[in-house]
Amino acid sequence: MKKGQKWIGIFLFGLAACIYACVTVNIYFPAEKVESVASEIVKDVRGEKGSPSTQDKSSRLRKRFQVFSPSSAWAQDMTTVSNPTIRALKDKLRNNYRQMKPFYDKGMVKEGNDGYITVNQTDGLSLKDRRELNSLVDAENQHRRQLYGEVARALNIDSSQTNKVAEVFAKEWQKSARQ
Amino acid sequence: MKKRLKIFFILSLFALIGVAILSGLAFYYYSNPSKLKRIVENAVSDYTGTECSVKEISFSQKPLIILARGIELVGRAQGLYLEIPEISLFISIRGGFGRRTLIFEDLQAKGFILNMAERWDLPQIAKGSEKLSFLRRILGGLFKFFLFNDIRLTKLGLTDGHVNGRWGHLTVSVTGIHANLTSERTLKAGCAIRLRSIPDEIDFEIPRLEWITDHPINPDDETIRATLKGEEIAFETSQGKVSSATLETKMLYHRAEKILDFESFTILSDAVMLQLGKETRPSSFPFLLEAKAGISLENTKVAAPFVHVALGGIADFKGEFHGNFTGRQKSSITVAELKIFPEKVLRMFPSLMPESLDAFVSTGSLYISGRVSGNMDQQFGQWDCDLAIRLRENKISFESPVVRIHTSVTGEVKLRGPLSGPELHLDTTLDEGGARIGEIEIDTGKLGLSVTGAYPAFRISELSLQKGAAKWKIKGRPFFLEEIEARTRSGSLDMKRKTLHLPELALSASTLKNLVFSVKMEEKAFSLAARGENVHVVEFGRAMGLIPRGWKMKAQDSLEGRALFREDGRLTFSGRLMVQDLSFESEDGDMAGEKISFVLEPDLEGNLEPEGRLAGAMSLSAGKGEILYDQFYLDLNKQPVTVEGKGDYETALGSLNLTNFGFHLGDLATLSVNGTLTRNELENSRFSLRVPRVPLAPIFERFVVEPYKHQNPFLTELRLEGFFSADLELSVKDTLWTIKGRSLWEEGQATAKKQNIALKGIQLDLPIWYTGGKESAVGELPSLQAPGELRGNLFIHSIQIPFLPAQSIDTPLRVKPNRFETLSPIDIMTGGGQIEMGTILFKEPFSGKLDIKTLLTLEQIDLKPWLYGIWPTPLEGTADGKLDPVRWQADRLTTNGQVTADLFGGRLVLSNIGVKRFPSLTPVVTLDAVWTDFDLALITGGTAFGKVEGTLKGHVKGLEIADRQPQAFHLFMETVAKNDTPQKISVQAVDNIARIGGGASPFSGLTGAFLSLFKELPYEKIGISAVLENDMFRINGTIKEKGKEYMIKKGGFSGVDVIIGNPGSNTISFKDMVRRIKRVTESREDTVINE
């Protein structure tokens, strides 16, 4: 092999390596869609639109098998991404929020940047009430964790990006808390 | 003749007779020298008290020379032997009568030897009686008148003299003794001296000692001035060595006053080496003694107004000495200034400072001044002293790899009284001090000490520490104790009895306040008592790292304690710590307490020896306040906590034995602990944990319902009754631990009224056998490898749950490490059949890896009660099947197998039945279903949907049901033409299917109006598929012909086709679909039929 050919070979190999190295794998994350969904869900939970779901008055047997006779609870839902799990979780969150509202009003609950809440300060709160608050915070975070997972699944977002979903939600939760 | 003349005459006569006699005697002895020798021998013998013998005496007249040979003096009583081989004496008598002088013109003695025995004493010179007889006085007067009344020495020669003596082990040898009085009347003498004591290791030698007068000596001189010189002086003892020393002194003797003045007195050596014990420091130092002194020989007084002693760089003394060797007058040493360099002193005396303290450094000196006085016949220790020892910012430091100490000492020690035990007053201040011991750094701040008293007893009038500080690290984390202040104004120290007593030592620091100690140290015991109010235990605990960083905590406290340490290592300790209004909060807020009051009382007794044992008891009682741990809340006012028990610690084994250690949580529960905790790798730590029978409901309410009711609201519905007890054994080896025993739930009930659940008469005997620790080592656990199992039982007298008749369960349980199982299948009776649940195996029940496995067998289950209320018309049907296994793992229930139901005249097969996120608030039921030969008439008959006749087959895949609603599915169903089954559909059903499909009513228009005259219409096939995904519902027809998608294909002339208008976009939200279905199922209005 001539010397010139050798250098051309090296150049081509290097070029190929650079091209290969430049290939990146992008996992699609529909940020705008998630923001929209988050905004809808947060507004719904925080009672900024619509009203809380009504209780199903059906018999217990009926409740168990409403798969064949759907209740009207979800039928009123206007969220763009929804399924029974999300609706149920929203119910739980809505109910939780109602109980935590006094704590929110006193600034005792802090909306984190990760989509979850923490106890901020508990001045003037008895330990018994703090236990109540801790329990509510735990329940809230547990529900939120499931919600983020369900939203990600509904939007065909890889489960590894659930944290991103949570962070998008965090902004909406914080926005709602400021209002 | 007058009387006076007569007397003169008589006296003159006697004088003549005397002269005649003397002349006669003189002539006689001159003629007979042998007679003279005897007289001399006798005279000397009588005069000295010795036996004197002279071998030969000879003399000549002109010149008058006396020669004596072989002179011996033996003083047996005095232990004396003197031998002078030869003395020659050249004498003359000069002067007129009455003023005659005997002159020794030349006295020469050669080679005398003086031997002295131990009892040696000077010869006792015989003294005449105080009153001489008249005759002797007459003779004496005549002697002085005619012969001589004065003696003078003109020339003296003394050579080669030896003196030898021995006193005990001490031998004295003076050799080369010589003296020479020259014709110029200067006297020069010299000798060599050696003193030795072999047992005492003393060797003193002056090889050359010379004494010379500085001027001619005249008998009439008032003074004699001389110089004494010694060279190459050597002195060696076991304590030290002096070599090459020189001595020089200028002396002035005042004859009249008999005073010997040392105008200068100097001893100088360049090489003094001190030695103490067997250790020898090779370094040497110079020595200088300078003095000016006067000695009164008459009064035996010494006055040295200037004394200067310099021991190299070790010590320097300047002062005076006044000595009285007789009488009652005191002698004194005035110390103008004695400067001692302690570091060098210590280095000169190895036994005072071991080599391990070689790193000891002391700069500065001890300055001593004052006076010491006493009688010379007293021992020096009985002399009185009035001394002051001063230290001026003396820097003291010591540094080793482990310890570093430094301080600056300023102070004064005053000594008054006898030297052997003077009254002492010590007043010192240690400043800028610090120490580092390993990881601990101490700043001693300013330390003051005032002590008065006489050895051995001293009173401590002030002991104070200001601005001390301590800093240390544990696992890299720094800890501080600052602003340490300590003070006591009373105390005692007895150095003989080795006791120290500080009755009240107040101590405070930045984090420890108001503490008063009482320290009592005796020869065989040391006791320490402490008490204090508002001691700030919390701050101290924080400084000690006992309180996690970031925790907020405050409290009021008081404590008292007493510890006694004995010489034999025994220790007794008792204490009481009372804390009130304790409030704390962890950094993350998970743990908090408010207004807690508790009393802690530890008692300890035992031996601190390596093989010792400490036994103790402690009690902790917390009866006020509240505690919160995450979601667990405890009101101590209602549920006081007490902990009490006994224990002992065996030092050699490193094991802690607990006896009846009880933890009482009000009336909720009690935990009793017995056992051993050991550090020994060969021994197991083993505890028995016992929870006596207690009602379960309060515990369940407090520790399960209250904390978790928001996460799981069902808990608020659930009521647990009965009694709980447990008897467990916990063993730990290294990091591996095993807990084994059994727990009982007796007379139990579990009810949830809203859910119609009631389990009554529960008797659960649940063995527990769990092992944990390093996963890699679990396989080596003896308990895991050990054969055997524990047996228990579960009996529930009555189980009431929906869809099932009341029934009981009785099943034995078997427990092995980290798993337990029911031993027999459980038959669950249903209304019309039986469900058999196989043995249930629980793996890893106490970890996050819980795995439950069983199987279910369904036999002839009557579906009627299950479907009652769901289906608008009563249904008949049975179900059979086997789900094997049924498994729960990682919050997911899965099954393998299928359930077959005979229903609607056909068969329904359910498979892949499972539940995701179970248990949680949003479980999702999943399953697949396939059905065949469903009789549509049975399904639709009597419903608002409208009657359809025919046979239906289909399936639903991936059905998910959440919150009692379908969440996803893929549905497919088609009618199957059968000869014996008509295929008809009511007009109402056609209309409803069309509405559900999203189209307009097919019965509008003229044709529709015509068709609506029929109640039923034939069809060829009905086919529908639907997908629900993400809340979007898409419905399609399954019959596709000529580009059209039919949901219903008409069967004849009068039939109706229901076609999907926009097959590609027939997607609506599921809620709209439900609205359609609801309208269909609830609407009763007549259908309008069009073409």
PDB file of N, CA and C in Angstrom, chain A residues 109-140:
ATOM      1  N   VAL A 109     -46.903  23.584  54.166  1.00  0.00           N
ATOM      2  CA  VAL A 109     -46.594  22.575  53.150  1.00  0.00           C
ATOM      3  C   VAL A 109     -45.861  23.252  52.003  1.00  0.00           C
ATOM      4  N   LYS A 110     -44.823  22.618  51.558  1.00  0.00           N
ATOM      5  CA  LYS A 110     -44.008  23.218  50.505  1.00  0.00           C
ATOM      6  C   LYS A 110     -44.031  22.332  49.271  1.00  0.00           C
ATOM      7  N   GLU A 111     -44.323  22.978  48.157  1.00  0.00           N
ATOM      8  CA  GLU A 111     -44.294  22.264  46.886  1.00  0.00           C
ATOM      9  C   GLU A 111     -42.856  22.199  46.401  1.00  0.00           C
ATOM     10  N   GLY A 112     -42.344  21.008  46.241  1.00  0.00           N
ATOM     11  CA  GLY A 112     -40.957  20.877  45.817  1.00  0.00           C
ATOM     12  C   GLY A 112     -40.823  20.937  44.312  1.00  0.00           C
ATOM     13  N   ASN A 113     -39.585  21.034  43.876  1.00  0.00           N
ATOM     14  CA  ASN A 113     -39.313  21.062  42.440  1.00  0.00           C
ATOM     15  C   ASN A 113     -39.355  19.678  41.815  1.00  0.00           C
ATOM     16  N   ASP A 114     -39.488  18.681  42.664  1.00  0.00           N
ATOM     17  CA  ASP A 114     -39.499  17.315  42.148  1.00  0.00           C
ATOM     18  C   ASP A 114     -40.923  16.780  41.975  1.00  0.00           C
ATOM     19  N   GLY A 115     -41.906  17.640  42.235  1.00  0.00           N
ATOM     20  CA  GLY A 115     -43.282  17.205  42.044  1.00  0.00           C
ATOM     21  C   GLY A 115     -43.924  16.663  43.300  1.00  0.00           C
ATOM     22  N   TYR A 116     -43.192  16.721  44.388  1.00  0.00           N
ATOM     23  CA  TYR A 116     -43.723  16.190  45.642  1.00  0.00           C
ATOM     24  C   TYR A 116     -43.716  17.289  46.702  1.00  0.00           C
ATOM     25  N   ILE A 117     -44.447  17.038  47.768  1.00  0.00           N
ATOM     26  CA  ILE A 117     -44.539  18.056  48.810  1.00  0.00           C
ATOM     27  C   ILE A 117     -43.767  17.610  50.042  1.00  0.00           C
ATOM     28  N   THR A 118     -43.369  18.598  50.786  1.00  0.00           N
ATOM     29  CA  THR A 118     -42.711  18.333  52.071  1.00  0.00           C
ATOM     30  C   THR A 118     -43.318  19.249  53.111  1.00  0.00           C
ATOM     31  N   VAL A 119     -43.108  18.859  54.346  1.00  0.00           N
ATOM     32  CA  VAL A 119     -43.559  19.722  55.431  1.00  0.00           C
ATOM     33  C   VAL A 119     -42.585  20.884  55.530  1.00  0.00           C
ATOM     34  N   ASN A 120     -43.100  22.076  55.451  1.00  0.00           N
ATOM     35  CA  ASN A 120     -42.236  23.259  55.419  1.00  0.00           C
ATOM     36  C   ASN A 120     -41.882  23.729  56.813  1.00  0.00           C
ATOM     37  N   GLN A 121     -42.858  24.100  57.531  1.00  0.00           N
ATOM     38  CA  GLN A 121     -42.649  24.512  58.930  1.00  0.00           C
ATOM     39  C   GLN A 121     -43.923  24.197  59.684  1.00  0.00           C
ATOM     40  N   THR A 122     -43.771  23.997  60.967  1.00  0.00           N
ATOM     41  CA  THR A 122     -44.932  23.540  61.741  1.00  0.00           C
ATOM     42  C   THR A 122     -45.125  24.401  62.978  1.00  0.00           C
ATOM     43  N   ASP A 123     -44.739  25.642  62.874  1.00  0.00           N
ATOM     44  CA  ASP A 123     -44.871  26.527  64.034  1.00  0.00           C
ATOM     45  C   ASP A 123     -46.331  26.605  64.474  1.00  0.00           C
ATOM     46  N   GLY A 124     -46.500  26.437  65.753  1.00  0.00           N
ATOM     47  CA  GLY A 124     -47.840  26.545  66.318  1.00  0.00           C
ATOM     48  C   GLY A 124     -48.700  25.317  66.148  1.00  0.00           C
ATOM     49  N   LEU A 125     -48.119  24.293  65.590  1.00  0.00           N
ATOM     50  CA  LEU A 125     -48.892  23.073  65.359  1.00  0.00           C
ATOM     51  C   LEU A 125     -48.578  22.064  66.456  1.00  0.00           C
ATOM     52  N   SER A 126     -49.612  21.481  66.996  1.00  0.00           N
ATOM     53  CA  SER A 126     -49.352  20.466  68.020  1.00  0.00           C
ATOM     54  C   SER A 126     -48.786  19.214  67.349  1.00  0.00           C
ATOM     55  N   LEU A 127     -48.145  18.386  68.158  1.00  0.00           N
ATOM     56  CA  LEU A 127     -47.540  17.183  67.589  1.00  0.00           C
ATOM     57  C   LEU A 127     -48.599  16.261  66.999  1.00  0.00           C
ATOM     58  N   LYS A 128     -49.740  16.277  67.610  1.00  0.00           N
ATOM     59  CA  LYS A 128     -50.806  15.426  67.095  1.00  0.00           C
ATOM     60  C   LYS A 128     -51.224  15.886  65.696  1.00  0.00           C
ATOM     61  N   ASP A 129     -51.314  17.206  65.549  1.00  0.00           N
ATOM     62  CA  ASP A 129     -51.648  17.738  64.232  1.00  0.00           C
ATOM     63  C   ASP A 129     -50.508  17.520  63.244  1.00  0.00           C
ATOM     64  N   ARG A 130     -49.316  17.554  63.750  1.00  0.00           N
ATOM     65  CA  ARG A 130     -48.177  17.295  62.862  1.00  0.00           C
ATOM     66  C   ARG A 130     -48.204  15.861  62.361  1.00  0.00           C
ATOM     67  N   ARG A 131     -48.587  14.950  63.272  1.00  0.00           N
ATOM     68  CA  ARG A 131     -48.732  13.567  62.829  1.00  0.00           C
ATOM     69  C   ARG A 131     -49.737  13.492  61.694  1.00  0.00           C
ATOM     70  N   GLU A 132     -50.835  14.238  61.870  1.00  0.00           N
ATOM     71  CA  GLU A 132     -51.879  14.264  60.843  1.00  0.00           C
ATOM     72  C   GLU A 132     -51.311  14.821  59.529  1.00  0.00           C
ATOM     73  N   LEU A 133     -50.560  15.880  59.662  1.00  0.00           N
ATOM     74  CA  LEU A 133     -49.973  16.500  58.478  1.00  0.00           C
ATOM     75  C   LEU A 133     -48.979  15.544  57.809  1.00  0.00           C
ATOM     76  N   ASN A 134     -48.140  14.921  58.600  1.00  0.00           N
ATOM     77  CA  ASN A 134     -47.173  13.976  58.031  1.00  0.00           C
ATOM     78  C   ASN A 134     -47.876  12.858  57.276  1.00  0.00           C
ATOM     79  N   SER A 135     -48.938  12.391  57.881  1.00  0.00           N
ATOM     80  CA  SER A 135     -49.679  11.296  57.268  1.00  0.00           C
ATOM     81  C   SER A 135     -50.300  11.751  55.947  1.00  0.00           C
ATOM     82  N   LEU A 136     -50.840  12.957  55.959  1.00  0.00           N
ATOM     83  CA  LEU A 136     -51.439  13.489  54.731  1.00  0.00           C
ATOM     84  C   LEU A 136     -50.381  13.712  53.655  1.00  0.00           C
ATOM     85  N   VAL A 137     -49.239  14.212  54.068  1.00  0.00           N
ATOM     86  CA  VAL A 137     -48.159  14.452  53.104  1.00  0.00           C
ATOM     87  C   VAL A 137     -47.711  13.129  52.493  1.00  0.00           C
ATOM     88  N   ASP A 138     -47.571  12.125  53.317  1.00  0.00           N
ATOM     89  CA  ASP A 138     -47.169  10.812  52.807  1.00  0.00           C
ATOM     90  C   ASP A 138     -48.191  10.276  51.810  1.00  0.00           C
ATOM     91  N   ALA A 139     -49.458  10.403  52.208  1.00  0.00           N
ATOM     92  CA  ALA A 139     -50.509   9.918  51.320  1.00  0.00           C
ATOM     93  C   ALA A 139     -50.510  10.697  50.007  1.00  0.00           C
ATOM     94  N   GLU A 140     -50.360  12.011  50.112  1.00  0.00           N
ATOM     95  CA  GLU A 140     -50.345  12.863  48.920  1.00  0.00           C
ATOM     96  C   GLU A 140     -49.216  12.445  47.973  1.00  0.00           C
TER      97      GLU A 140
END
